């Protein structure tokens, strides 16, 4: 099976490889993607024109150039981005030196691998459909290489499709029962943290406004029982304790244990499906009392995972809305710290509240914000000066949640009340189709926490003082310039909204059952079958039974597809004729042909001699003379033949 | 050790695949194993699986299992590509020793989906290829085998192999079809003219074959050598030169008259003479120890003579 490459099979190979590479190419900068695609197209053109392939040195040069460009773009040749770009370049250049069927096989394997790696780009339903189409294309073109006359037609595609259908039971069985590990095999090199959008670990003016234009899903939540109202859904993210005069930062590494806590009141149970955001925080409601494995509650009372979330993750959490913490003096001192200078007007304003009790200082600040003619705006003026808090509070008076939360905490610290900024999300959209909540990046929010002796940390949302609608109604109702908002957040036609929510419900179920099928979910499924653990006798029993059932099903299908072919009508008539003679004890000998048998039968039954001869002649004419017209005659004659037993030759003599 | 193993293996195969005129490939005759390409494919699937485990990608798990499932399906397909095929050996045309004998093998597909890309092998050497057999159709492959000596050349055990559709798996079967090809002795090159030799059995002395006797009208089947091309150029009518020898030469070729030669050399010379006499249109016969083929002519007679020469001294019939 070697020799020159069949051209049409080569075209099919190139097409299938382009299908396998498409999702990866779309992740590359367009100029690089076009450069990589140009190589297979060049190869196809060479084949079409019957030209010779470029020299080896040109190939090496091209490979080095492509790899250099990939490295220049991504600063790496491994991992998700660099590695896949390198794979694409490798496939393209390998195609340029493909001369034999062996090369085609190597490329096909690379194609399958590349198709499998598509899910690093996305795990959406559409990506699965595309991967399946790619697998069919790769399998179809393989059949062309098995032929010598480069045939490739619809029949081959059907065959590949049929193979896919045949593979389905095994795929399903393995998917459900193959043991899932709960952690990675080895730790990945760290990926670029800005690969995906989401909350940042620095809160600078404008950092949340950017997110409001992003309507992608941050996470979805399903509550066990009744959900709190949206205005109570403060999803707690990064906590900013340090102010450097301009930005709010997380402060020192948060490795300490949480302070002693006391919770009271009803508990909220819910499960969250978090989209990957490349950060460790898990965005639970205040205050988590039970959290999943591989995560912990930090000293800032924030739920963080042991590693950044690089994949979609489903977690079950229990939170207690009523809680009280006992913080140490260290922590409180940290939450009073301000830069030594700057924002003197704000400091002076805060100093005027110093005589009030802490609770009253907070109320005074809120009152001042409410009365100060402040505006809630998605496009506030920039605050480039060295005193951004002063500029906001006394000059521009226009801002977004991060501006007001930051300014409020500044005022509180200046007034001697420990306070900190909490980032996260507020509210969400309830999807009635799936009975769950959708929280988008656009729901990102920032608020404040102040420490009141005797009461502990208290949540204060300064944005509520300025734009109460933002808290109760959501973003769309609280900004005047709604046209800047993404489509899904604008007020829209009810049918469109219903369609969008239904679609998201489908996606949610897909994520829950297919993409989120992990070790935990597998165990849940197995528990329903009465299996406690993998590798238990019960599991092995079920597994063996499933395999046996599968084999039996294959056997039945196989039996059915190989059922005896209907004999042709002439042979059936002949068989009937032989059976009739059999009743007169005349049976064909092994290896005896029809003519000979008929002659012998005619001799044994002289009374039917003519009929038998005629039947034999008709049968031979139909069967071997291809004389289909005689078929009716043959059938008729066999039907008419009545062997009279008492007329056997013996009784005559 | 290896020889012992080969012997036993061959014997086991022979038991499992008894010789027969028609062979149907049933399930117990078909063997399937992955090819190196198939093993590399499985390794690729495993690589995808490792990636799935590491990156915790549920759909990549699914794709890895899909690849394994496709591999299994390819195995079934390769197996089905052979299942129920019927092999039948057709009569092989005799050839002369040293020439390539062709064994026609009919492969029938009784009412099944089309079969594709079937290779036929003798002793691991590719000898035949069938691109496709349609539903209820038959394909005939002519398998070449170099003959070395006269006598019967039996069809060696045949291996029917397919890697269709994907090349990941190789399905094959052995077939021991009963068929043989008669190998005539190799005709001696440049033999002496037969008319002066072969003893004194000529019925009637004739003039040399170049003796010109006249012209007659061309009949289909006349050798181009005999056509009078000069006359054709002049008269535009095809005429054939008639030689004396064409009309009535008759010769019995006698084994015993060739004492000076060894057995095989004698057979080679007699073969050459039979061919020459047949070509010249003479009547001829062959006398062998214990066997005489009387004077005659025509293809059947030629075959009878050559067969007698081919099988001389062989106890096979």
PDB file of N, CA and C in Angstrom, chain A residues 52-98:
ATOM      1  N   UNK A  52       6.168  19.739  -8.544  1.00  0.00           N
ATOM      2  CA  UNK A  52       6.997  19.079  -7.533  1.00  0.00           C
ATOM      3  C   UNK A  52       6.881  19.829  -6.206  1.00  0.00           C
ATOM      4  N   UNK A  53       7.144  19.120  -5.124  1.00  0.00           N
ATOM      5  CA  UNK A  53       7.070  19.753  -3.808  1.00  0.00           C
ATOM      6  C   UNK A  53       8.324  20.590  -3.574  1.00  0.00           C
ATOM      7  N   UNK A  54       8.235  21.596  -2.697  1.00  0.00           N
ATOM      8  CA  UNK A  54       9.411  22.437  -2.438  1.00  0.00           C
ATOM      9  C   UNK A  54      10.525  21.631  -1.788  1.00  0.00           C
ATOM     10  N   UNK A  55      11.707  22.187  -1.846  1.00  0.00           N
ATOM     11  CA  UNK A  55      12.875  21.461  -1.344  1.00  0.00           C
ATOM     12  C   UNK A  55      12.825  21.399   0.176  1.00  0.00           C
ATOM     13  N   UNK A  56      13.617  20.483   0.682  1.00  0.00           N
ATOM     14  CA  UNK A  56      13.666  20.245   2.116  1.00  0.00           C
ATOM     15  C   UNK A  56      14.090  21.518   2.880  1.00  0.00           C
ATOM     16  N   UNK A  57      15.055  22.264   2.288  1.00  0.00           N
ATOM     17  CA  UNK A  57      15.572  23.441   2.992  1.00  0.00           C
ATOM     18  C   UNK A  57      14.502  24.512   3.127  1.00  0.00           C
ATOM     19  N   UNK A  58      13.691  24.618   2.082  1.00  0.00           N
ATOM     20  CA  UNK A  58      12.607  25.593   2.131  1.00  0.00           C
ATOM     21  C   UNK A  58      11.629  25.220   3.253  1.00  0.00           C
ATOM     22  N   UNK A  59      11.385  23.891   3.384  1.00  0.00           N
ATOM     23  CA  UNK A  59      10.470  23.421   4.437  1.00  0.00           C
ATOM     24  C   UNK A  59      11.010  23.772   5.812  1.00  0.00           C
ATOM     25  N   UNK A  60      12.313  23.476   6.017  1.00  0.00           N
ATOM     26  CA  UNK A  60      12.907  23.783   7.315  1.00  0.00           C
ATOM     27  C   UNK A  60      12.781  25.277   7.601  1.00  0.00           C
ATOM     28  N   UNK A  61      13.074  26.065   6.586  1.00  0.00           N
ATOM     29  CA  UNK A  61      13.022  27.521   6.769  1.00  0.00           C
ATOM     30  C   UNK A  61      11.610  27.947   7.149  1.00  0.00           C
ATOM     31  N   UNK A  62      10.632  27.393   6.433  1.00  0.00           N
ATOM     32  CA  UNK A  62       9.238  27.748   6.695  1.00  0.00           C
ATOM     33  C   UNK A  62       8.836  27.361   8.111  1.00  0.00           C
ATOM     34  N   UNK A  63       9.265  26.154   8.520  1.00  0.00           N
ATOM     35  CA  UNK A  63       8.933  25.668   9.868  1.00  0.00           C
ATOM     36  C   UNK A  63       9.528  26.594  10.917  1.00  0.00           C
ATOM     37  N   UNK A  64      10.800  26.954  10.700  1.00  0.00           N
ATOM     38  CA  UNK A  64      11.466  27.811  11.691  1.00  0.00           C
ATOM     39  C   UNK A  64      10.778  29.174  11.753  1.00  0.00           C
ATOM     40  N   UNK A  65      10.400  29.695  10.575  1.00  0.00           N
ATOM     41  CA  UNK A  65       9.738  31.006  10.554  1.00  0.00           C
ATOM     42  C   UNK A  65       8.407  30.935  11.309  1.00  0.00           C
ATOM     43  N   UNK A  66       7.633  29.878  11.016  1.00  0.00           N
ATOM     44  CA  UNK A  66       6.319  29.754  11.669  1.00  0.00           C
ATOM     45  C   UNK A  66       6.487  29.624  13.183  1.00  0.00           C
ATOM     46  N   UNK A  67       7.436  28.769  13.590  1.00  0.00           N
ATOM     47  CA  UNK A  67       7.620  28.577  15.033  1.00  0.00           C
ATOM     48  C   UNK A  67       8.076  29.875  15.689  1.00  0.00           C
ATOM     49  N   UNK A  68       8.946  30.602  14.992  1.00  0.00           N
ATOM     50  CA  UNK A  68       9.416  31.870  15.553  1.00  0.00           C
ATOM     51  C   UNK A  68       8.246  32.837  15.714  1.00  0.00           C
ATOM     52  N   UNK A  69       7.372  32.871  14.715  1.00  0.00           N
ATOM     53  CA  UNK A  69       6.220  33.774  14.804  1.00  0.00           C
ATOM     54  C   UNK A  69       5.300  33.365  15.944  1.00  0.00           C
ATOM     55  N   UNK A  70       5.086  32.053  16.081  1.00  0.00           N
ATOM     56  CA  UNK A  70       4.231  31.579  17.172  1.00  0.00           C
ATOM     57  C   UNK A  70       4.841  31.967  18.511  1.00  0.00           C
ATOM     58  N   UNK A  71       6.172  31.776  18.626  1.00  0.00           N
ATOM     59  CA  UNK A  71       6.828  32.104  19.883  1.00  0.00           C
ATOM     60  C   UNK A  71       6.761  33.602  20.160  1.00  0.00           C
ATOM     61  N   UNK A  72       6.961  34.365  19.098  1.00  0.00           N
ATOM     62  CA  UNK A  72       6.910  35.812  19.228  1.00  0.00           C
ATOM     63  C   UNK A  72       5.541  36.262  19.703  1.00  0.00           C
ATOM     64  N   UNK A  73       4.509  35.543  19.209  1.00  0.00           N
ATOM     65  CA  UNK A  73       3.149  35.921  19.560  1.00  0.00           C
ATOM     66  C   UNK A  73       2.793  35.509  20.996  1.00  0.00           C
ATOM     67  N   UNK A  74       3.173  34.274  21.363  1.00  0.00           N
ATOM     68  CA  UNK A  74       2.689  33.739  22.636  1.00  0.00           C
ATOM     69  C   UNK A  74       3.766  33.607  23.694  1.00  0.00           C
ATOM     70  N   UNK A  75       5.039  33.814  23.348  1.00  0.00           N
ATOM     71  CA  UNK A  75       6.168  33.673  24.268  1.00  0.00           C
ATOM     72  C   UNK A  75       6.303  32.255  24.782  1.00  0.00           C
ATOM     73  N   UNK A  76       5.661  31.295  24.133  1.00  0.00           N
ATOM     74  CA  UNK A  76       5.826  29.902  24.541  1.00  0.00           C
ATOM     75  C   UNK A  76       5.438  29.010  23.366  1.00  0.00           C
ATOM     76  N   UNK A  77       5.933  27.756  23.421  1.00  0.00           N
ATOM     77  CA  UNK A  77       5.540  26.792  22.384  1.00  0.00           C
ATOM     78  C   UNK A  77       4.785  25.628  22.994  1.00  0.00           C
ATOM     79  N   UNK A  78       4.445  25.758  24.281  1.00  0.00           N
ATOM     80  CA  UNK A  78       3.697  24.677  24.911  1.00  0.00           C
ATOM     81  C   UNK A  78       2.426  25.253  25.513  1.00  0.00           C
ATOM     82  N   UNK A  79       1.661  24.389  26.133  1.00  0.00           N
ATOM     83  CA  UNK A  79       0.435  24.871  26.767  1.00  0.00           C
ATOM     84  C   UNK A  79      -0.679  25.035  25.757  1.00  0.00           C
ATOM     85  N   UNK A  80      -1.753  25.642  26.220  1.00  0.00           N
ATOM     86  CA  UNK A  80      -2.946  25.723  25.386  1.00  0.00           C
ATOM     87  C   UNK A  80      -2.747  26.555  24.139  1.00  0.00           C
ATOM     88  N   UNK A  81      -2.258  27.768  24.328  1.00  0.00           N
ATOM     89  CA  UNK A  81      -2.221  28.680  23.179  1.00  0.00           C
ATOM     90  C   UNK A  81      -1.031  28.382  22.283  1.00  0.00           C
ATOM     91  N   UNK A  82       0.172  28.454  22.852  1.00  0.00           N
ATOM     92  CA  UNK A  82       1.370  28.241  22.057  1.00  0.00           C
ATOM     93  C   UNK A  82       1.432  26.841  21.492  1.00  0.00           C
ATOM     94  N   UNK A  83       1.078  25.852  22.301  1.00  0.00           N
ATOM     95  CA  UNK A  83       1.160  24.462  21.864  1.00  0.00           C
ATOM     96  C   UNK A  83       0.241  24.173  20.698  1.00  0.00           C
ATOM     97  N   UNK A  84      -0.984  24.701  20.770  1.00  0.00           N
ATOM     98  CA  UNK A  84      -1.930  24.431  19.697  1.00  0.00           C
ATOM     99  C   UNK A  84      -1.537  25.174  18.429  1.00  0.00           C
ATOM    100  N   UNK A  85      -0.995  26.385  18.569  1.00  0.00           N
ATOM    101  CA  UNK A  85      -0.517  27.105  17.390  1.00  0.00           C
ATOM    102  C   UNK A  85       0.633  26.341  16.755  1.00  0.00           C
ATOM    103  N   UNK A  86       1.485  25.756  17.614  1.00  0.00           N
ATOM    104  CA  UNK A  86       2.598  24.988  17.085  1.00  0.00           C
ATOM    105  C   UNK A  86       2.090  23.742  16.372  1.00  0.00           C
ATOM    106  N   UNK A  87       1.096  23.073  16.954  1.00  0.00           N
ATOM    107  CA  UNK A  87       0.521  21.889  16.318  1.00  0.00           C
ATOM    108  C   UNK A  87      -0.025  22.235  14.934  1.00  0.00           C
ATOM    109  N   UNK A  88      -0.731  23.356  14.856  1.00  0.00           N
ATOM    110  CA  UNK A  88      -1.297  23.768  13.566  1.00  0.00           C
ATOM    111  C   UNK A  88      -0.191  24.018  12.546  1.00  0.00           C
ATOM    112  N   UNK A  89       0.883  24.705  12.958  1.00  0.00           N
ATOM    113  CA  UNK A  89       1.992  24.968  12.033  1.00  0.00           C
ATOM    114  C   UNK A  89       2.629  23.656  11.593  1.00  0.00           C
ATOM    115  N   UNK A  90       2.783  22.756  12.546  1.00  0.00           N
ATOM    116  CA  UNK A  90       3.422  21.470  12.260  1.00  0.00           C
ATOM    117  C   UNK A  90       2.618  20.704  11.211  1.00  0.00           C
ATOM    118  N   UNK A  91       1.302  20.665  11.398  1.00  0.00           N
ATOM    119  CA  UNK A  91       0.451  19.944  10.446  1.00  0.00           C
ATOM    120  C   UNK A  91       0.571  20.578   9.071  1.00  0.00           C
ATOM    121  N   UNK A  92       0.543  21.901   9.034  1.00  0.00           N
ATOM    122  CA  UNK A  92       0.601  22.595   7.748  1.00  0.00           C
ATOM    123  C   UNK A  92       1.900  22.277   7.018  1.00  0.00           C
ATOM    124  N   UNK A  93       3.020  22.362   7.734  1.00  0.00           N
ATOM    125  CA  UNK A  93       4.304  22.150   7.063  1.00  0.00           C
ATOM    126  C   UNK A  93       4.478  20.681   6.695  1.00  0.00           C
ATOM    127  N   UNK A  94       4.012  19.791   7.553  1.00  0.00           N
ATOM    128  CA  UNK A  94       4.112  18.355   7.259  1.00  0.00           C
ATOM    129  C   UNK A  94       3.360  18.030   5.969  1.00  0.00           C
ATOM    130  N   UNK A  95       2.272  18.736   5.770  1.00  0.00           N
ATOM    131  CA  UNK A  95       1.470  18.519   4.561  1.00  0.00           C
ATOM    132  C   UNK A  95       2.286  18.846   3.326  1.00  0.00           C
ATOM    133  N   UNK A  96       3.180  19.803   3.482  1.00  0.00           N
ATOM    134  CA  UNK A  96       3.967  20.251   2.342  1.00  0.00           C
ATOM    135  C   UNK A  96       5.031  19.229   1.951  1.00  0.00           C
ATOM    136  N   UNK A  97       5.336  18.306   2.858  1.00  0.00           N
ATOM    137  CA  UNK A  97       6.326  17.297   2.484  1.00  0.00           C
ATOM    138  C   UNK A  97       5.667  15.917   2.413  1.00  0.00           C
ATOM    139  N   UNK A  98       4.337  15.909   2.305  1.00  0.00           N
ATOM    140  CA  UNK A  98       3.631  14.640   2.250  1.00  0.00           C
ATOM    141  C   UNK A  98       3.774  14.028   0.865  1.00  0.00           C
TER     142      UNK A  98
END
